[in-house]
Every structure is written in C-alpha cells, then in structure tokens.
Coordinates of N, CA, C and O and ligand atoms in Angstrom, one line a residue:
M1 N 105.4 94.6 110.1 CA 105.8 93.7 109.0 C 105.1 94.2 107.7 O 103.9 94.6 107.7
Y2 N 105.8 94.1 106.6 CA 105.3 94.5 105.3 C 105.2 93.1 104.5 O 106.0 92.2 104.7
R3 N 104.2 93.1 103.7 CA 104.0 91.9 102.8 C 104.7 92.2 101.5 O 104.3 93.0 100.7
V4 N 105.8 91.5 101.3 CA 106.7 91.7 100.2 C 106.6 90.6 99.1 O 106.8 89.4 99.5
N5 N 106.3 91.0 97.9 CA 106.1 90.0 96.9 C 107.5 89.6 96.3 O 107.8 88.4 96.1
E6 N 108.3 90.6 96.0 CA 109.7 90.3 95.5 C 110.5 91.5 95.6 O 110.0 92.7 95.6
I7 N 111.9 91.3 95.7 CA 112.8 92.4 95.6 C 113.9 91.9 94.6 O 114.4 90.8 94.7
F8 N 114.1 92.8 93.6 CA 115.0 92.4 92.5 C 115.8 93.6 92.0 O 115.3 94.7 92.0
F9 N 116.9 93.3 91.4 CA 117.8 94.4 90.9 C 117.8 94.3 89.4 O 118.1 93.2 88.8
S10 N 117.4 95.4 88.7 CA 117.4 95.4 87.3 C 117.6 96.8 86.7 O 118.2 97.6 87.4
L11 N 117.0 97.1 85.6 CA 117.0 98.4 85.1 C 115.6 98.9 85.1 O 114.7 98.1 84.8
Q12 N 115.4 100.2 85.3 CA 114.0 100.7 85.2 C 113.7 100.7 83.7 O 114.4 101.2 82.8
G13 N 112.6 100.0 83.3 CA 112.3 99.8 81.9 C 111.4 100.9 81.3 O 111.3 101.0 80.1
E14 N 110.7 101.7 82.1 CA 109.6 102.5 81.6 C 109.8 103.9 82.1 O 110.4 104.2 83.2
G15 N 109.2 104.9 81.4 CA 109.0 106.2 81.9 C 110.3 107.0 81.9 O 111.3 106.7 81.2
Y16 N 110.3 108.1 82.7 CA 111.4 109.1 82.7 C 112.8 108.4 83.0 O 113.8 108.8 82.4
H17 N 112.8 107.5 84.0 CA 114.1 106.9 84.4 C 114.5 105.7 83.6 O 115.3 104.9 84.1
T18 N 113.9 105.5 82.5 CA 114.2 104.3 81.7 C 115.7 104.2 81.5 O 116.4 105.1 81.2
G19 N 116.2 103.0 81.8 CA 117.6 102.7 81.6 C 118.5 102.8 82.9 O 119.6 102.4 82.9
R20 N 117.9 103.3 83.9 CA 118.6 103.5 85.2 C 118.7 102.2 86.0 O 117.7 101.5 86.0
A21 N 119.8 101.9 86.6 CA 119.9 100.8 87.5 C 118.8 101.0 88.6 O 118.7 102.1 89.2
A22 N 118.1 100.0 89.0 CA 117.0 100.2 90.0 C 116.8 98.9 90.7 O 116.8 97.8 90.1
V23 N 116.6 99.0 92.0 CA 116.2 97.9 92.9 C 114.7 98.1 93.1 O 114.2 99.1 93.6
F24 N 114.0 97.0 92.7 CA 112.5 97.1 92.8 C 112.0 96.4 94.0 O 112.5 95.2 94.3
V25 N 111.2 97.0 94.8 CA 110.5 96.4 96.0 C 109.1 96.3 95.6 O 108.3 97.3 95.6
R26 N 108.6 95.1 95.3 CA 107.2 94.9 94.9 C 106.4 94.5 96.2 O 106.7 93.4 96.7
L27 N 105.6 95.4 96.6 CA 104.7 95.1 97.8 C 103.4 94.5 97.3 O 102.9 94.8 96.3
A28 N 103.0 93.5 98.1 CA 101.8 92.7 97.7 C 100.5 93.4 97.9 O 100.4 94.3 98.7
G29 N 99.5 93.1 97.1 CA 98.2 93.6 97.2 C 97.9 94.8 96.4 O 98.8 95.6 96.1
C30 N 96.7 94.9 95.9 CA 96.3 96.1 95.2 C 94.8 96.4 95.5 O 94.0 95.4 95.7
N31 N 94.4 97.7 95.4 CA 93.0 98.0 95.6 C 92.2 98.1 94.4 O 91.0 98.4 94.4
L32 N 92.8 97.8 93.2 CA 92.1 97.9 91.9 C 92.3 96.5 91.3 O 93.1 95.7 91.7
R33 N 91.5 96.2 90.3 CA 91.5 95.0 89.5 C 91.5 95.3 88.0 O 90.5 95.1 87.3
C34 N 92.6 95.8 87.5 CA 92.6 96.2 86.1 C 92.6 94.9 85.2 O 93.4 94.0 85.5
P35 N 91.8 94.9 84.2 CA 91.8 93.7 83.3 C 93.1 93.4 82.6 O 93.3 92.2 82.3
F36 N 93.9 94.4 82.4 CA 95.1 94.1 81.6 C 96.3 93.8 82.6 O 97.5 93.7 82.1
C37 N 96.1 93.8 83.9 CA 97.2 93.7 84.9 C 98.0 92.4 84.6 O 97.4 91.3 84.5
D38 N 99.3 92.5 84.4 CA 100.1 91.4 84.2 C 101.1 91.1 85.3 O 102.1 90.4 85.1
T39 N 100.7 91.7 86.5 CA 101.6 91.5 87.6 C 101.1 90.5 88.6 O 99.9 90.7 89.1
D40 N 101.9 89.5 89.0 CA 101.4 88.6 90.0 C 101.9 89.2 91.4 O 103.1 89.0 91.7
F41 N 101.0 89.9 92.0 CA 101.4 90.5 93.3 C 100.7 89.9 94.5 O 100.6 90.5 95.5
T42 N 100.2 88.6 94.3 CA 99.4 88.0 95.3 C 100.2 87.4 96.4 O 99.9 87.5 97.6
H43 N 101.2 86.6 96.1 CA 102.0 85.9 97.1 C 103.0 86.8 97.8 O 103.4 87.8 97.1
S44 N 103.3 86.6 99.0 CA 104.2 87.5 99.7 C 104.8 86.8 100.9 O 104.4 85.7 101.3
E45 N 105.9 87.4 101.4 CA 106.5 87.0 102.6 C 106.6 88.2 103.6 O 106.8 89.3 103.1
P46 N 106.4 88.0 104.9 CA 106.5 89.2 105.8 C 107.9 89.6 106.0 O 108.8 88.7 106.2
M47 N 108.2 90.9 105.9 CA 109.5 91.4 106.2 C 109.4 92.7 107.0 O 108.5 93.5 106.8
T48 N 110.4 93.0 107.8 CA 110.5 94.3 108.5 C 111.1 95.3 107.6 O 111.7 94.9 106.6
A49 N 111.0 96.6 108.0 CA 111.6 97.6 107.2 C 113.1 97.4 107.1 O 113.8 97.6 106.0
R50 N 113.7 97.0 108.2 CA 115.2 96.7 108.2 C 115.5 95.6 107.3 O 116.5 95.6 106.6
Q51 N 114.7 94.5 107.3 CA 115.0 93.4 106.4 C 114.9 93.8 104.9 O 115.7 93.4 104.1
I52 N 113.9 94.6 104.6 CA 113.7 95.1 103.2 C 114.9 95.9 102.8 O 115.5 95.7 101.7
A53 N 115.3 96.8 103.7 CA 116.5 97.7 103.4 C 117.7 96.9 103.2 O 118.5 97.1 102.3
D54 N 117.9 95.9 104.1 CA 119.1 95.0 103.9 C 119.1 94.3 102.6 O 120.2 94.2 101.9
A55 N 117.9 93.8 102.2 CA 117.8 93.1 100.9 C 118.1 94.1 99.7 O 118.8 93.7 98.7
V56 N 117.6 95.3 99.8 CA 117.8 96.3 98.8 C 119.3 96.6 98.7 O 119.9 96.6 97.6
F57 N 120.0 96.9 99.9 CA 121.4 97.3 99.8 C 122.3 96.1 99.5 O 123.5 96.4 99.1
A58 N 121.8 94.9 99.7 CA 122.6 93.8 99.2 C 122.7 93.8 97.7 O 123.7 93.2 97.1
C59 N 121.7 94.4 97.0 CA 121.8 94.6 95.5 C 122.7 95.7 95.1 O 123.5 95.6 94.2
S60 N 122.5 96.9 95.8 CA 123.3 98.0 95.4 C 123.2 99.1 96.5 O 122.1 99.4 97.0
T61 N 124.3 99.7 96.8 CA 124.3 100.9 97.7 C 124.8 102.2 96.9 O 125.0 103.2 97.5
H62 N 125.0 102.0 95.6 CA 125.4 103.1 94.8 C 124.4 104.3 94.8 O 123.2 104.0 94.6
P63 N 124.8 105.5 95.0 CA 123.8 106.6 95.1 C 123.0 106.8 93.9 O 121.9 107.4 93.9
D64 N 123.5 106.4 92.7 CA 122.7 106.6 91.5 C 121.8 105.4 91.2 O 121.1 105.5 90.2
T65 N 121.8 104.4 92.1 CA 120.8 103.3 91.9 C 119.5 103.8 92.5 O 119.4 104.2 93.6
L66 N 118.5 103.7 91.6 CA 117.1 104.1 92.1 C 116.5 102.9 92.9 O 116.8 101.8 92.6
I67 N 115.7 103.3 93.9 CA 114.9 102.3 94.6 C 113.4 102.6 94.2 O 112.9 103.7 94.4
V68 N 112.8 101.5 93.7 CA 111.4 101.7 93.2 C 110.5 100.9 94.0 O 110.5 99.7 94.0
L69 N 109.5 101.6 94.7 CA 108.5 100.9 95.4 C 107.3 100.7 94.4 O 106.8 101.6 93.8
T70 N 107.0 99.4 94.2 CA 106.0 99.1 93.2 C 105.0 98.1 93.7 O 105.1 97.7 94.9
G71 N 104.1 97.6 92.9 CA 103.2 96.6 93.4 C 102.6 95.8 92.3 O 103.3 95.6 91.2
G72 N 101.3 95.4 92.4 CA 100.4 95.9 93.4 C 100.3 97.4 93.5 O 100.8 98.2 92.7
E73 N 99.7 97.8 94.6 CA 99.7 99.3 94.9 C 100.5 99.5 96.2 O 100.1 99.2 97.3
P74 N 101.7 100.1 96.0 CA 102.6 100.2 97.1 C 102.2 101.1 98.3 O 102.6 100.9 99.4
S75 N 101.3 102.1 97.9 CA 100.8 103.0 99.0 C 99.9 102.3 100.0 O 99.7 102.9 101.1
L76 N 99.5 101.1 99.7 CA 98.7 100.3 100.8 C 99.6 100.0 102.0 O 99.1 99.8 103.1
Q77 N 100.9 99.9 101.7 CA 101.8 99.5 102.8 C 102.9 100.5 103.1 O 103.4 100.5 104.3
A78 N 103.4 101.2 102.1 CA 104.6 102.0 102.3 C 104.3 103.1 103.4 O 103.2 103.7 103.4
D79 N 105.3 103.3 104.3 CA 105.1 104.3 105.3 C 106.5 105.0 105.6 O 107.5 104.6 105.0
K80 N 106.5 105.9 106.5 CA 107.7 106.7 106.7 C 108.8 105.8 107.3 O 110.0 106.0 107.1
E81 N 108.4 104.8 108.1 CA 109.4 103.8 108.6 C 110.2 103.2 107.5 O 111.4 103.0 107.5
L82 N 109.5 102.8 106.5 CA 110.1 102.1 105.3 C 111.0 103.1 104.5 O 112.1 102.8 104.2
T83 N 110.5 104.3 104.3 CA 111.3 105.3 103.5 C 112.5 105.7 104.3 O 113.6 105.9 103.7
D84 N 112.4 105.8 105.6 CA 113.5 106.2 106.4 C 114.6 105.1 106.3 O 115.8 105.4 106.1
A85 N 114.2 103.8 106.4 CA 115.1 102.7 106.3 C 115.8 102.7 104.9 O 117.0 102.4 104.8
L86 N 115.1 103.0 103.9 CA 115.6 102.9 102.5 C 116.5 104.1 102.1 O 117.1 104.1 101.1
H87 N 116.4 105.2 103.0 CA 117.2 106.4 102.7 C 118.7 106.3 103.2 O 119.4 107.3 103.1
R88 N 119.0 105.1 103.8 CA 120.3 105.0 104.5 C 121.5 105.4 103.7 O 122.5 106.0 104.1
H89 N 121.5 105.1 102.4 CA 122.6 105.4 101.5 C 122.3 106.6 100.5 O 123.0 106.8 99.5
G90 N 121.3 107.4 100.8 CA 121.0 108.6 100.0 C 120.5 108.4 98.7 O 120.5 109.3 97.8
Q91 N 120.0 107.2 98.4 CA 119.4 106.9 97.1 C 118.1 107.5 96.9 O 117.4 107.8 97.9
T92 N 117.7 107.7 95.6 CA 116.3 108.3 95.3 C 115.3 107.2 95.5 O 115.5 106.1 94.9
I93 N 114.3 107.4 96.2 CA 113.2 106.5 96.4 C 112.0 106.9 95.5 O 111.5 108.0 95.6
A94 N 111.7 106.1 94.5 CA 110.6 106.3 93.6 C 109.4 105.4 94.0 O 109.6 104.4 94.6
I95 N 108.2 105.9 93.6 CA 107.0 105.0 93.8 C 106.2 105.0 92.6 O 106.1 106.0 91.9
E96 N 105.7 103.9 92.2 CA 104.8 103.7 91.1 C 103.4 103.4 91.6 O 103.1 102.3 92.2
T97 N 102.5 104.4 91.6 CA 101.2 104.3 92.3 C 100.1 104.6 91.3 O 100.2 105.3 90.3
N98 N 98.9 104.0 91.6 CA 97.7 104.3 90.8 C 97.1 105.6 91.3 O 96.1 106.1 90.7
G99 N 97.6 106.3 92.3 CA 97.2 107.6 92.7 C 95.9 107.7 93.5 O 95.4 108.8 93.8
T100 N 95.4 106.5 93.9 CA 94.1 106.5 94.6 C 94.3 106.7 96.1 O 93.3 106.8 96.8
R101 N 95.5 106.7 96.6 CA 95.7 106.8 98.0 C 96.8 107.9 98.3 O 97.8 108.1 97.5
P102 N 96.8 108.5 99.5 CA 97.9 109.4 99.8 C 99.2 108.7 100.0 O 99.2 107.5 100.3
L103 N 100.3 109.4 99.8 CA 101.6 108.8 100.0 C 102.3 109.2 101.3 O 102.0 110.3 101.8
P104 N 103.2 108.3 101.7 CA 103.9 108.7 103.0 C 105.0 109.7 102.7 O 105.4 109.9 101.5
D105 N 105.5 110.3 103.8 CA 106.7 111.2 103.6 C 107.9 110.4 103.2 O 108.0 109.2 103.4
G106 N 108.8 111.1 102.5 CA 110.1 110.4 102.2 C 110.1 109.8 100.8 O 111.1 109.2 100.4
I107 N 109.1 110.1 100.0 CA 109.2 109.6 98.6 C 109.8 110.7 97.7 O 109.3 111.9 97.8
D108 N 110.8 110.4 96.9 CA 111.5 111.4 96.2 C 111.0 111.6 94.7 O 111.2 112.6 94.1
W109 N 110.4 110.6 94.2 CA 109.9 110.6 92.8 C 108.6 109.9 92.7 O 108.5 108.7 93.1
V110 N 107.6 110.6 92.3 CA 106.2 110.0 92.2 C 105.8 109.8 90.8 O 105.8 110.7 90.0
T111 N 105.5 108.5 90.4 CA 104.9 108.2 89.1 C 103.5 107.8 89.4 O 103.2 106.8 90.1
V112 N 102.6 108.6 88.8 CA 101.1 108.2 89.0 C 100.7 107.5 87.7 O 100.9 108.1 86.6
S113 N 100.1 106.4 87.8 CA 99.5 105.7 86.6 C 98.0 105.5 86.9 O 97.6 104.5 87.4
P114 N 97.3 106.6 86.5 CA 95.8 106.5 86.8 C 95.1 105.5 85.9 O 95.6 105.1 84.9
K115 N 94.0 105.0 86.4 CA 93.3 103.9 85.8 C 91.9 104.2 85.5 O 91.3 105.1 86.2
A116 N 91.3 103.6 84.5 CA 89.9 103.8 84.2 C 89.1 102.9 85.2 O 89.6 101.9 85.7
D117 N 87.9 103.4 85.5 CA 87.0 102.6 86.4 C 86.3 101.6 85.5 O 85.4 102.0 84.7
D118 N 86.6 100.3 85.6 CA 86.1 99.4 84.6 C 84.6 99.0 84.9 O 84.0 98.3 84.2
T119 N 84.1 99.6 86.0 CA 82.7 99.3 86.4 C 81.8 100.4 85.8 O 80.6 100.2 85.7
V120 N 82.3 101.5 85.5 CA 81.5 102.6 84.9 C 82.2 103.2 83.7 O 83.3 103.7 83.8
A121 N 81.6 103.0 82.5 CA 82.2 103.4 81.3 C 82.5 104.9 81.3 O 81.7 105.7 81.7
G122 N 83.7 105.2 80.8 CA 84.1 106.6 80.7 C 84.4 107.3 82.0 O 84.7 108.5 82.0
K123 N 84.5 106.5 83.1 CA 84.9 107.2 84.3 C 86.3 106.7 84.8 O 86.7 105.6 84.5
A124 N 87.0 107.6 85.4 CA 88.3 107.3 86.0 C 88.2 106.9 87.4 O 87.2 107.3 88.1
T125 N 89.1 106.0 87.9 CA 89.2 105.8 89.3 C 89.6 107.1 90.0 O 90.3 107.9 89.4
E126 N 89.2 107.3 91.2 CA 89.4 108.6 91.9 C 90.9 108.7 92.1 O 91.6 107.8 92.7
V127 N 91.5 109.8 91.7 CA 92.9 110.1 92.0 C 93.0 111.2 93.1 O 92.5 112.3 92.9
V128 N 93.6 110.9 94.2 CA 93.7 111.8 95.3 C 95.0 112.7 95.2 O 95.1 113.6 96.0
L129 N 95.9 112.3 94.3 CA 97.1 113.1 94.2 C 96.9 114.1 93.1 O 96.5 113.7 92.0
D130 N 97.2 115.3 93.3 CA 97.1 116.3 92.3 C 98.4 116.8 91.8 O 98.5 117.7 90.9
R131 N 99.5 116.2 92.3 CA 100.9 116.6 91.9 C 101.7 115.3 91.8 O 101.7 114.4 92.6
A132 N 102.5 115.2 90.7 CA 103.4 114.0 90.5 C 104.6 114.5 89.7 O 104.6 115.6 89.1
D133 N 105.7 113.7 89.8 CA 106.8 114.0 88.9 C 106.5 113.5 87.5 O 106.8 114.2 86.5
E134 N 105.9 112.4 87.3 CA 105.4 111.9 86.0 C 104.1 111.2 86.1 O 103.8 110.6 87.1
V135 N 103.3 111.4 85.0 CA 102.1 110.6 84.9 C 102.4 109.7 83.7 O 102.9 110.0 82.7
K136 N 102.0 108.4 84.0 CA 102.3 107.4 82.9 C 101.0 106.6 82.8 O 100.5 105.9 83.7
V137 N 100.5 106.6 81.6 CA 99.2 105.9 81.3 C 99.4 104.8 80.3 O 100.0 105.0 79.3
V138 N 98.8 103.7 80.6 CA 98.7 102.6 79.6 C 97.5 102.8 78.7 O 96.4 103.0 79.2
L139 N 97.8 102.9 77.4 CA 96.7 103.2 76.5 C 95.8 102.0 76.3 O 96.2 101.0 75.8
T140 N 94.5 102.2 76.6 CA 93.4 101.2 76.3 C 92.3 102.0 75.7 O 92.3 103.3 75.7
E141 N 91.3 101.3 75.2 CA 90.1 102.0 74.8 C 89.5 102.9 75.9 O 89.0 104.0 75.6
A142 N 89.5 102.4 77.1 CA 88.9 103.1 78.2 C 89.8 104.3 78.6 O 89.3 105.4 78.9
T143 N 91.1 104.2 78.7 CA 91.9 105.3 79.2 C 92.1 106.4 78.1 O 92.3 107.5 78.5
E144 N 92.0 106.0 76.8 CA 92.2 107.1 75.8 C 91.2 108.3 76.0 O 91.6 109.4 75.9
K145 N 89.9 107.9 76.4 CA 88.9 109.0 76.6 C 89.3 109.9 77.8 O 88.8 111.0 77.9
L146 N 90.1 109.3 78.7 CA 90.3 110.0 80.0 C 91.6 110.8 80.0 O 91.9 111.5 80.9
L147 N 92.4 110.7 78.9 CA 93.7 111.3 78.9 C 93.6 112.8 79.1 O 94.4 113.4 79.9
P148 N 92.7 113.5 78.4 CA 92.6 115.0 78.6 C 92.2 115.3 80.1 O 92.7 116.3 80.6
V149 N 91.4 114.5 80.8 CA 91.1 114.7 82.2 C 92.4 114.7 83.0 O 92.7 115.5 83.8
W150 N 93.1 113.6 82.9 CA 94.3 113.4 83.7 C 95.3 114.5 83.4 O 96.1 114.9 84.2
R151 N 95.4 114.9 82.1 CA 96.4 115.9 81.7 C 96.1 117.2 82.4 O 97.0 118.0 82.7
S152 N 94.8 117.5 82.6 CA 94.4 118.8 83.2 C 94.3 118.7 84.7 O 94.3 119.8 85.4
T153 N 94.1 117.5 85.3 CA 93.9 117.5 86.8 C 95.1 117.0 87.6 O 95.1 117.2 88.8
I154 N 96.0 116.3 86.9 CA 97.2 115.9 87.7 C 98.4 116.7 87.2 O 98.8 116.5 86.0
L155 N 98.9 117.6 88.0 CA 100.0 118.5 87.6 C 101.3 117.6 87.7 O 101.6 117.1 88.7
A156 N 102.0 117.6 86.5 CA 103.3 116.8 86.5 C 104.3 117.4 85.6 O 103.9 118.2 84.7
D157 N 105.5 117.0 85.7 CA 106.6 117.5 84.8 C 106.6 116.7 83.5 O 107.1 117.2 82.5
H158 N 106.2 115.5 83.6 CA 106.3 114.6 82.4 C 105.0 113.8 82.2 O 104.5 113.3 83.2
Y159 N 104.5 113.7 81.0 CA 103.3 112.9 80.7 C 103.7 111.8 79.7 O 104.1 112.1 78.6
Y160 N 103.6 110.5 80.1 CA 104.0 109.4 79.3 C 102.8 108.6 78.9 O 101.9 108.3 79.8
L161 N 102.8 108.1 77.7 CA 101.7 107.2 77.2 C 102.4 105.9 76.8 O 103.4 106.0 76.0
Q162 N 101.9 104.8 77.2 CA 102.6 103.5 77.0 C 101.6 102.5 76.4 O 100.5 102.4 76.8
P163 N 102.2 101.8 75.4 CA 101.3 100.7 74.8 C 100.9 99.7 75.9 O 101.6 99.5 76.9
C164 N 99.8 99.0 75.7 CA 99.4 98.0 76.6 C 100.0 96.6 76.3 O 99.7 96.1 75.2
S165 N 100.9 96.2 77.1 CA 101.6 94.9 76.9 C 102.3 94.9 75.5 O 102.3 93.8 74.9
C166 N 102.9 96.0 75.1 CA 103.6 96.1 73.8 C 102.8 95.9 72.6 O 103.3 95.6 71.5
R167 N 101.4 95.9 72.7 CA 100.6 95.5 71.6 C 100.1 96.7 70.7 O 100.1 96.5 69.5
N168 N 99.7 97.8 71.3 CA 99.0 98.8 70.5 C 100.0 100.0 70.3 O 99.5 101.2 70.4
T169 N 101.2 99.8 69.9 CA 102.2 100.8 69.8 C 101.7 101.8 68.7 O 101.9 103.0 68.9
D170 N 101.2 101.3 67.6 CA 100.7 102.2 66.5 C 99.7 103.3 67.0 O 99.8 104.4 66.7
A171 N 98.8 102.8 67.9 CA 97.8 103.7 68.4 C 98.4 104.8 69.3 O 98.0 105.9 69.3
V172 N 99.4 104.4 70.1 CA 100.1 105.3 70.9 C 100.8 106.4 70.1 O 100.8 107.6 70.4
V173 N 101.5 105.9 69.0 CA 102.2 106.9 68.2 C 101.2 107.8 67.5 O 101.5 109.1 67.5
T174 N 100.1 107.3 67.1 CA 99.1 108.2 66.4 C 98.6 109.2 67.4 O 98.5 110.4 67.1
Y175 N 98.3 108.8 68.7 CA 97.8 109.7 69.7 C 98.8 110.8 70.0 O 98.5 112.0 70.1
I176 N 100.1 110.4 70.1 CA 101.1 111.4 70.5 C 101.3 112.4 69.4 O 101.6 113.6 69.7
K177 N 101.2 112.0 68.2 CA 101.4 112.9 67.1 C 100.3 114.0 67.1 O 100.5 115.1 66.7
A178 N 99.1 113.6 67.5 CA 98.0 114.6 67.6 C 98.0 115.3 68.9 O 97.4 116.4 69.0
H179 N 98.7 114.8 70.0 CA 98.7 115.4 71.3 C 100.2 115.4 71.8 O 100.5 114.5 72.6
P180 N 101.0 116.3 71.3 CA 102.4 116.2 71.6 C 102.8 116.5 73.0 O 104.0 116.4 73.3
E181 N 101.9 116.8 73.8 CA 102.2 117.0 75.2 C 102.5 115.7 75.9 O 103.0 115.6 77.0
W182 N 102.1 114.6 75.3 CA 102.4 113.3 75.8 C 103.7 112.7 75.1 O 103.9 113.0 73.9
R183 N 104.4 111.9 75.8 CA 105.6 111.2 75.2 C 105.5 109.7 75.3 O 104.8 109.2 76.2
L184 N 106.2 109.0 74.4 CA 106.2 107.6 74.4 C 107.0 107.0 75.5 O 108.1 107.3 75.8
S185 N 106.4 106.0 76.2 CA 107.1 105.2 77.1 C 106.9 103.7 76.7 O 105.8 103.3 76.4
L186 N 108.0 103.0 76.5 CA 108.0 101.6 76.1 C 108.4 100.8 77.3 O 109.3 101.2 78.1
Q187 N 107.9 99.6 77.4 CA 108.4 98.6 78.4 C 109.7 98.0 77.9 O 109.7 96.8 77.5
T188 N 110.7 98.7 78.0 CA 112.0 98.3 77.3 C 112.5 97.0 77.9 O 113.2 96.2 77.2
H189 N 112.2 96.7 79.2 CA 112.7 95.5 79.8 C 112.1 94.3 79.1 O 112.8 93.2 79.0
K190 N 110.9 94.4 78.5 CA 110.3 93.3 77.8 C 111.0 93.1 76.4 O 111.1 92.0 76.0
Y191 N 111.5 94.2 75.8 CA 112.1 94.0 74.5 C 113.5 93.4 74.7 O 114.0 92.7 73.8
I192 N 114.2 93.7 75.8 CA 115.5 93.1 76.0 C 115.5 91.9 76.9 O 116.6 91.4 77.3
H193 N 114.3 91.5 77.3 CA 114.1 90.2 78.0 C 114.9 90.2 79.4 O 115.6 89.3 79.7
I194 N 114.7 91.3 80.1 CA 115.1 91.3 81.5 C 113.9 91.5 82.4 O 112.8 91.9 81.9
Q195 N 114.1 91.3 83.7 CA 113.0 91.3 84.6 C 112.4 92.7 84.8 O 113.2 93.7 84.8
Ligands
SF4_201 S1 96.6 99.3 89.7 FE1 98.4 98.3 88.7 S2 98.8 96.5 90.1 FE2 96.7 97.2 90.6 S3 95.4 95.9 89.3 FE3 95.8 97.8 88.1 S4 97.6 97.3 86.8 FE4 97.5 95.7 88.4

C-alpha cells in the first residue's frame, strides 16, 4: 500500500513542462522540513499501485498527458511496481524530488529541486542524484549561495530558478541576468488560479 495524499488532473505549472496536461499523484510524507513549504502532504489514504493507476487513468489515458509523482518526497514510496502500473498507456512518468534519495526504475523525467540545509548555514542537503533532466531551485537567501554548487554537481539539461511563493520575482530576474545559464520558472498555476 502507498500513502496517497491526493490525485488530481491539472496543468503542469512549473519548469520545463509548464502548460502540459498532467495528472499529479501526491504521495504523503517528506524527509525534509523546508520553512517555505506550502504543501500539505500529511494526510493520506492507503492505495495499491493498481488503485493509483486506475485513479490516474480515470483522469486521462492520452499519451501526451504527463503523470507527475510529487509530494512530499515521492521517492520515499515510489517503486518499480508503481511505475510499471502507471506505464500501462505509455505516458511519460515524471518525478519531482529533492534529490536526497535514489529513484526507482521506470521514471522517464527527473526534476531535482535541491534544498538548503536549514540547520547549517551555507550548507546544502545531500543530493545523491548526479544526473537529472531538470534542476529547479526556489530562490531564497539560503539557496542563492548554493546555486553555483548545484549547477556544477548536478548534471542536467535545464536549470530553472523559481521565485519563492511568487514573492521575490525581481531577485530571480536579477540573478538570471547575471547568470544566464539559469532560466525563469514561474508557478503559473497560481497566477491562473488552478490547482
Ligand atoms: S522537500 Fe519539498 S515537500 Fe519536503 S518540506 Fe521541502 S518543500 Fe516541502
């Protein structure tokens, strides 16, 4: 059984796949406690892989619909049984992870969102993944100092910098103008008021 917080059909609001139809599977629980976390991932209901897949495919079986495993930290629970069940219609399975844990087989798109270690100033939480499709960082005072580290230690095709809860967009723009290897990611779902 997996502890599932919610399953919902929307558009991917952030990062490379912004604007794509996506079914989100939010798995409960996280191994970090970020101060800016705005996700309520605590409550959950137990579901089998088959039940999760059925709920996802009730939303969409179109091959262009993305399936996004998110959390919390989805790698705490995601495994090959789940990715096998979710591949039934050939859709792309993406995961949004903090990068602190290894990933199961069967993930097609990896977004790593590394975090600062809030217990030690200037230190990053350990990232065990050295390769991702995209790196997406929420800009805070703590993460800004760590951006060069993540840029050089996590090999990715795309590097995105995102305002923190839509608040510090000016700081993100200023950083990207000085460091054009990063690109802007906005939480577009918040601007258009969708989930
Ligand atoms: S890693 Fe993500 S889900 Fe976990 S506490 Fe931090 S922001 Fe929240």
